Coordinates of C-alpha atoms in Angstrom, one line a residue:
M1 CA -8.2 -1.7 10.4
L2 CA -9.1 -5.2 12.3
P3 CA -12.6 -5.6 13.4
F4 CA -12.1 -5.4 16.6
E5 CA -10.0 -2.1 16.1
V6 CA -13.2 -0.6 14.8
L7 CA -15.2 -1.8 17.5
F8 CA -13.2 -0.4 20.3
A9 CA -12.1 2.8 18.5
I10 CA -16.3 3.5 18.6
L11 CA -16.4 2.3 21.9
G12 CA -13.6 4.5 23.3
L13 CA -15.6 7.6 21.3
V14 CA -19.6 6.6 22.0
I15 CA -18.7 5.7 26.4
P16 CA -17.0 9.1 27.0
L17 CA -20.0 11.0 24.8
L18 CA -22.5 9.5 26.3
I19 CA -21.8 9.9 29.7
I20 CA -21.0 14.3 29.3
G21 CA -24.0 13.9 27.2
G22 CA -25.7 12.8 30.6
I23 CA -24.3 14.8 32.3
V24 CA -25.7 17.6 30.5
Y25 CA -28.9 16.3 30.3
V26 CA -29.1 15.9 33.7
I27 CA -28.3 20.0 33.9
L28 CA -30.6 20.4 32.0
R29 CA -33.9 19.0 33.3
L30 CA -32.8 20.3 36.6
R31 CA -32.6 24.2 35.1
G32 CA -35.7 23.6 33.8
S33 CA -36.8 22.5 36.9
A34 CA -38.4 18.8 36.0
S35 CA -38.0 15.9 37.9
L36 CA -35.3 13.5 37.1
R37 CA -37.5 10.3 36.5
F38 CA -35.6 8.0 34.5
S39 CA -37.9 5.5 33.0
Y40 CA -37.8 2.5 31.0
Q41 CA -38.4 4.0 28.3
D42 CA -35.5 6.7 28.7
A43 CA -32.8 4.0 29.3
L44 CA -34.3 2.3 26.2
R45 CA -34.1 5.1 24.1
V46 CA -30.7 5.8 25.5
Y47 CA -29.6 2.2 24.3
F48 CA -31.2 2.1 20.8
Y49 CA -29.3 5.5 20.5
A50 CA -25.7 4.4 21.6
M51 CA -26.7 0.9 19.4
I52 CA -27.6 2.9 16.4
L53 CA -23.5 4.8 16.7
I54 CA -22.1 1.7 17.2
S55 CA -23.9 0.4 14.4
V56 CA -23.3 3.1 12.2
G57 CA -19.8 3.3 13.0
L58 CA -19.1 -0.6 12.4
L59 CA -21.2 -0.4 9.2
A60 CA -19.4 2.8 7.1
L61 CA -15.8 3.0 9.8
G62 CA -15.4 -0.3 9.7
G63 CA -17.3 -2.1 6.7
V64 CA -18.2 0.2 3.4
S65 CA -14.5 1.8 4.4
T66 CA -12.8 -1.2 4.5
L67 CA -14.2 -2.6 1.1
L68 CA -13.0 0.8 -0.6
K69 CA -9.4 0.0 0.9
V70 CA -10.3 -3.3 -1.7
G71 CA -11.2 -1.4 -4.4
F72 CA -8.4 1.1 -4.6
G73 CA -5.3 -1.4 -4.3
E74 CA -7.5 -2.6 -7.4
I75 CA -7.4 0.3 -9.5
V76 CA -4.7 2.1 -8.1
G77 CA -2.6 -0.7 -6.9
R78 CA -2.3 -2.8 -4.4
E79 CA 1.0 -0.9 -2.5
F80 CA -1.5 2.2 -2.3
S81 CA -4.0 0.5 0.7
Y82 CA -1.4 -2.3 1.4
G83 CA 1.7 0.0 1.7
Q84 CA 1.8 -2.3 5.6
V85 CA 2.5 -5.6 3.4
Y86 CA 5.8 -4.3 1.6
E87 CA 7.4 -2.6 4.3
E88 CA 6.7 -6.1 6.5
H89 CA 8.5 -7.9 3.3
R90 CA 11.0 -5.7 3.3
S91 CA 11.6 -6.1 6.9
I92 CA 11.9 -9.4 6.4
Q93 CA 14.5 -9.5 3.7
E94 CA 16.4 -7.1 5.6
R95 CA 16.4 -9.1 8.5
L96 CA 17.5 -12.4 6.9
A97 CA 20.0 -10.7 4.5
N98 CA 21.9 -9.3 7.6
Q99 CA 21.8 -12.7 9.4
E100 CA 23.4 -14.5 6.4
R101 CA 25.9 -11.6 6.4
L102 CA 26.7 -11.4 10.3
D103 CA 26.3 -15.6 10.4
N104 CA 25.0 -15.4 13.8
Q105 CA 21.6 -16.3 15.7
L106 CA 20.2 -13.1 16.5
Y107 CA 17.1 -13.8 13.8
P108 CA 15.6 -17.0 13.8
T109 CA 16.3 -19.0 10.6
K110 CA 12.7 -19.5 9.0
F111 CA 9.9 -16.9 9.7
E112 CA 6.4 -17.9 9.1
E113 CA 6.0 -15.1 6.5
E114 CA 9.1 -16.2 3.9
T115 CA 6.5 -19.3 3.2
R116 CA 4.6 -17.0 1.4
S117 CA 6.5 -14.4 -1.8
L118 CA 4.9 -10.9 -1.5
T119 CA 2.2 -11.6 -4.1
E120 CA 1.1 -14.2 -1.9
K121 CA 1.2 -11.9 1.2
V122 CA -0.6 -9.3 -0.7
E123 CA -3.6 -11.4 -2.1
F124 CA -3.8 -12.6 1.4
A125 CA -4.8 -9.4 3.1
M126 CA -6.5 -8.0 0.1
R127 CA -8.8 -11.4 0.4
T128 CA -9.0 -10.5 4.5
S129 CA -9.5 -7.2 4.0
L130 CA -13.1 -8.2 1.8
I131 CA -14.2 -11.0 3.7
N132 CA -13.9 -8.4 6.9
G133 CA -15.5 -5.8 4.7
V134 CA -18.2 -7.8 3.9
S135 CA -18.8 -9.1 7.0
L136 CA -18.9 -5.9 9.1
T137 CA -20.8 -4.3 6.8
A138 CA -23.7 -6.5 6.9
I139 CA -23.8 -6.8 10.7
G140 CA -23.8 -3.2 10.8
V141 CA -26.6 -3.3 8.5
F142 CA -28.6 -6.2 10.3
L143 CA -28.2 -4.3 14.0
W144 CA -28.7 -0.7 12.7
L145 CA -32.5 -1.9 11.0
V146 CA -33.0 -3.3 14.5
H147 CA -31.9 -0.7 15.9
F148 CA -33.1 2.2 13.9
F149 CA -37.0 0.5 13.7
G150 CA -36.4 -0.8 17.6
R151 CA -36.1 3.5 18.1
R152 CA -39.2 4.2 15.9
W153 CA -41.6 2.2 17.8
V154 CA -40.7 2.8 21.8
E155 CA -40.6 7.2 20.9
T156 CA -43.5 9.5 20.1
Q157 CA -44.1 12.0 18.0
D158 CA -42.4 14.6 20.3
Q159 CA -39.6 13.0 21.8
R160 CA -37.9 12.8 18.2
S161 CA -36.4 16.8 18.5
D162 CA -36.2 16.1 23.1
S163 CA -32.1 17.4 24.7
L164 CA -32.5 12.8 24.5
R165 CA -32.7 13.5 20.8
K166 CA -30.0 16.4 20.4
L167 CA -27.7 14.5 22.3
Y168 CA -27.4 11.8 20.4
L169 CA -27.2 14.1 17.6
M170 CA -24.3 15.7 19.0
A171 CA -22.6 12.9 19.8
G172 CA -22.5 10.9 16.4
L173 CA -21.4 15.0 14.6
I174 CA -18.8 14.7 16.9
I175 CA -17.5 11.2 16.5
F176 CA -18.2 11.3 13.0
A177 CA -16.3 15.0 12.6
M178 CA -13.4 14.3 14.7
T179 CA -13.1 10.9 12.3
T180 CA -13.6 12.6 8.9
I181 CA -11.1 15.3 9.6
V182 CA -8.3 12.8 11.3
S183 CA -8.6 10.6 8.6
L184 CA -8.5 14.0 5.9
S185 CA -5.5 15.3 7.3
T186 CA -3.8 11.9 7.4
G187 CA -4.6 10.4 3.8
I188 CA -4.2 13.4 1.6
P189 CA -0.8 14.2 2.4
E190 CA 0.4 10.9 1.6
A191 CA -1.6 10.1 -1.5
L192 CA -0.1 13.2 -2.7
R193 CA 3.5 11.7 -1.4
Y194 CA 2.2 8.3 -2.9
A195 CA 1.2 10.6 -6.4
L196 CA 4.5 13.5 -6.8
L197 CA 7.4 11.5 -5.1
D198 CA 9.6 8.6 -5.9
I199 CA 9.1 6.8 -3.3
N200 CA 10.0 2.5 -3.1
P201 CA 6.3 0.7 -2.8
G202 CA 5.0 0.7 0.3
E203 CA 6.3 3.7 1.8
E204 CA 3.1 6.0 1.6
S205 CA 0.0 4.2 1.9
P206 CA -3.1 6.4 1.4
G207 CA -5.8 4.2 0.6
E208 CA -6.6 3.3 4.4
P209 CA -7.5 6.4 6.2
L210 CA -8.6 8.0 2.4
S211 CA -11.5 5.7 2.9
I212 CA -12.3 6.7 5.8
A213 CA -12.2 10.1 5.3
I214 CA -14.7 9.6 1.6
V215 CA -17.0 7.2 3.8
G216 CA -17.4 9.4 7.2
L217 CA -17.2 12.7 4.9
P218 CA -21.4 12.0 4.3
V219 CA -22.3 10.7 7.9
W220 CA -20.6 13.6 9.3
L221 CA -22.8 16.1 6.7
F222 CA -26.0 14.2 7.5
Y223 CA -25.4 14.3 11.9
L224 CA -24.8 17.8 10.7
V225 CA -28.0 18.5 8.9
A226 CA -29.9 16.6 10.6
T227 CA -28.2 18.6 14.0
I228 CA -29.3 22.1 12.6
R229 CA -33.0 21.0 11.7
T230 CA -33.5 19.7 14.8
M231 CA -32.3 23.0 16.8
R232 CA -34.3 24.8 14.1
S233 CA -37.4 23.2 14.5
S234 CA -37.0 23.5 18.9
S235 CA -36.8 27.4 18.3
D236 CA -39.8 27.3 16.3
K237 CA -41.5 25.8 18.6
D238 CA -40.3 27.8 21.5
N239 CA -41.4 31.0 19.4

């Protein structure tokens, strides 16, 4: 998964959830007969919460999962994580074979990829993933630290269990639950087919979805536990 694809995927999940969360927040304030004054502090907290979700997504789903994908490629096998490279190489070879057999000009006589062998293509893909993984991990850690401590600086102790905090936790819970479930449902069948069936290299490539699932699962559990604790804390205060 490319860095921009990771970012746009996270934004595609965060923005609708924030909009829905804002509507729910307004409804809760109206039902509680509270005023709808939205202070600069509230706006700043919304910004911090949104950026924390984005930075966690970049760190976990973009950075760490990519590094884990590289690790799978080194330990299990290159085709385990980089099956698309094998498929693209096989497709190019088939096109060239068809061109030679039909002796026509349907396809270019030379593809850019033909300047590299299959081994060189796989090595290039792994190095690219390693660079992307390290870069996204470093960016994610930096963004998370800045916005985590910035949020703690502007929040009071009472606000750490209010409605806005609960909406943030629910947004994180939904995002990482969906990501983990989809990745698991894709990665596990592919891994079983890779291990049990006699397939050509690259036909099954479970490295990427398994990496995302393995990294996303603890983040999902963290948001689940934090959400439950916050809900229980609020219930105890009300009682």
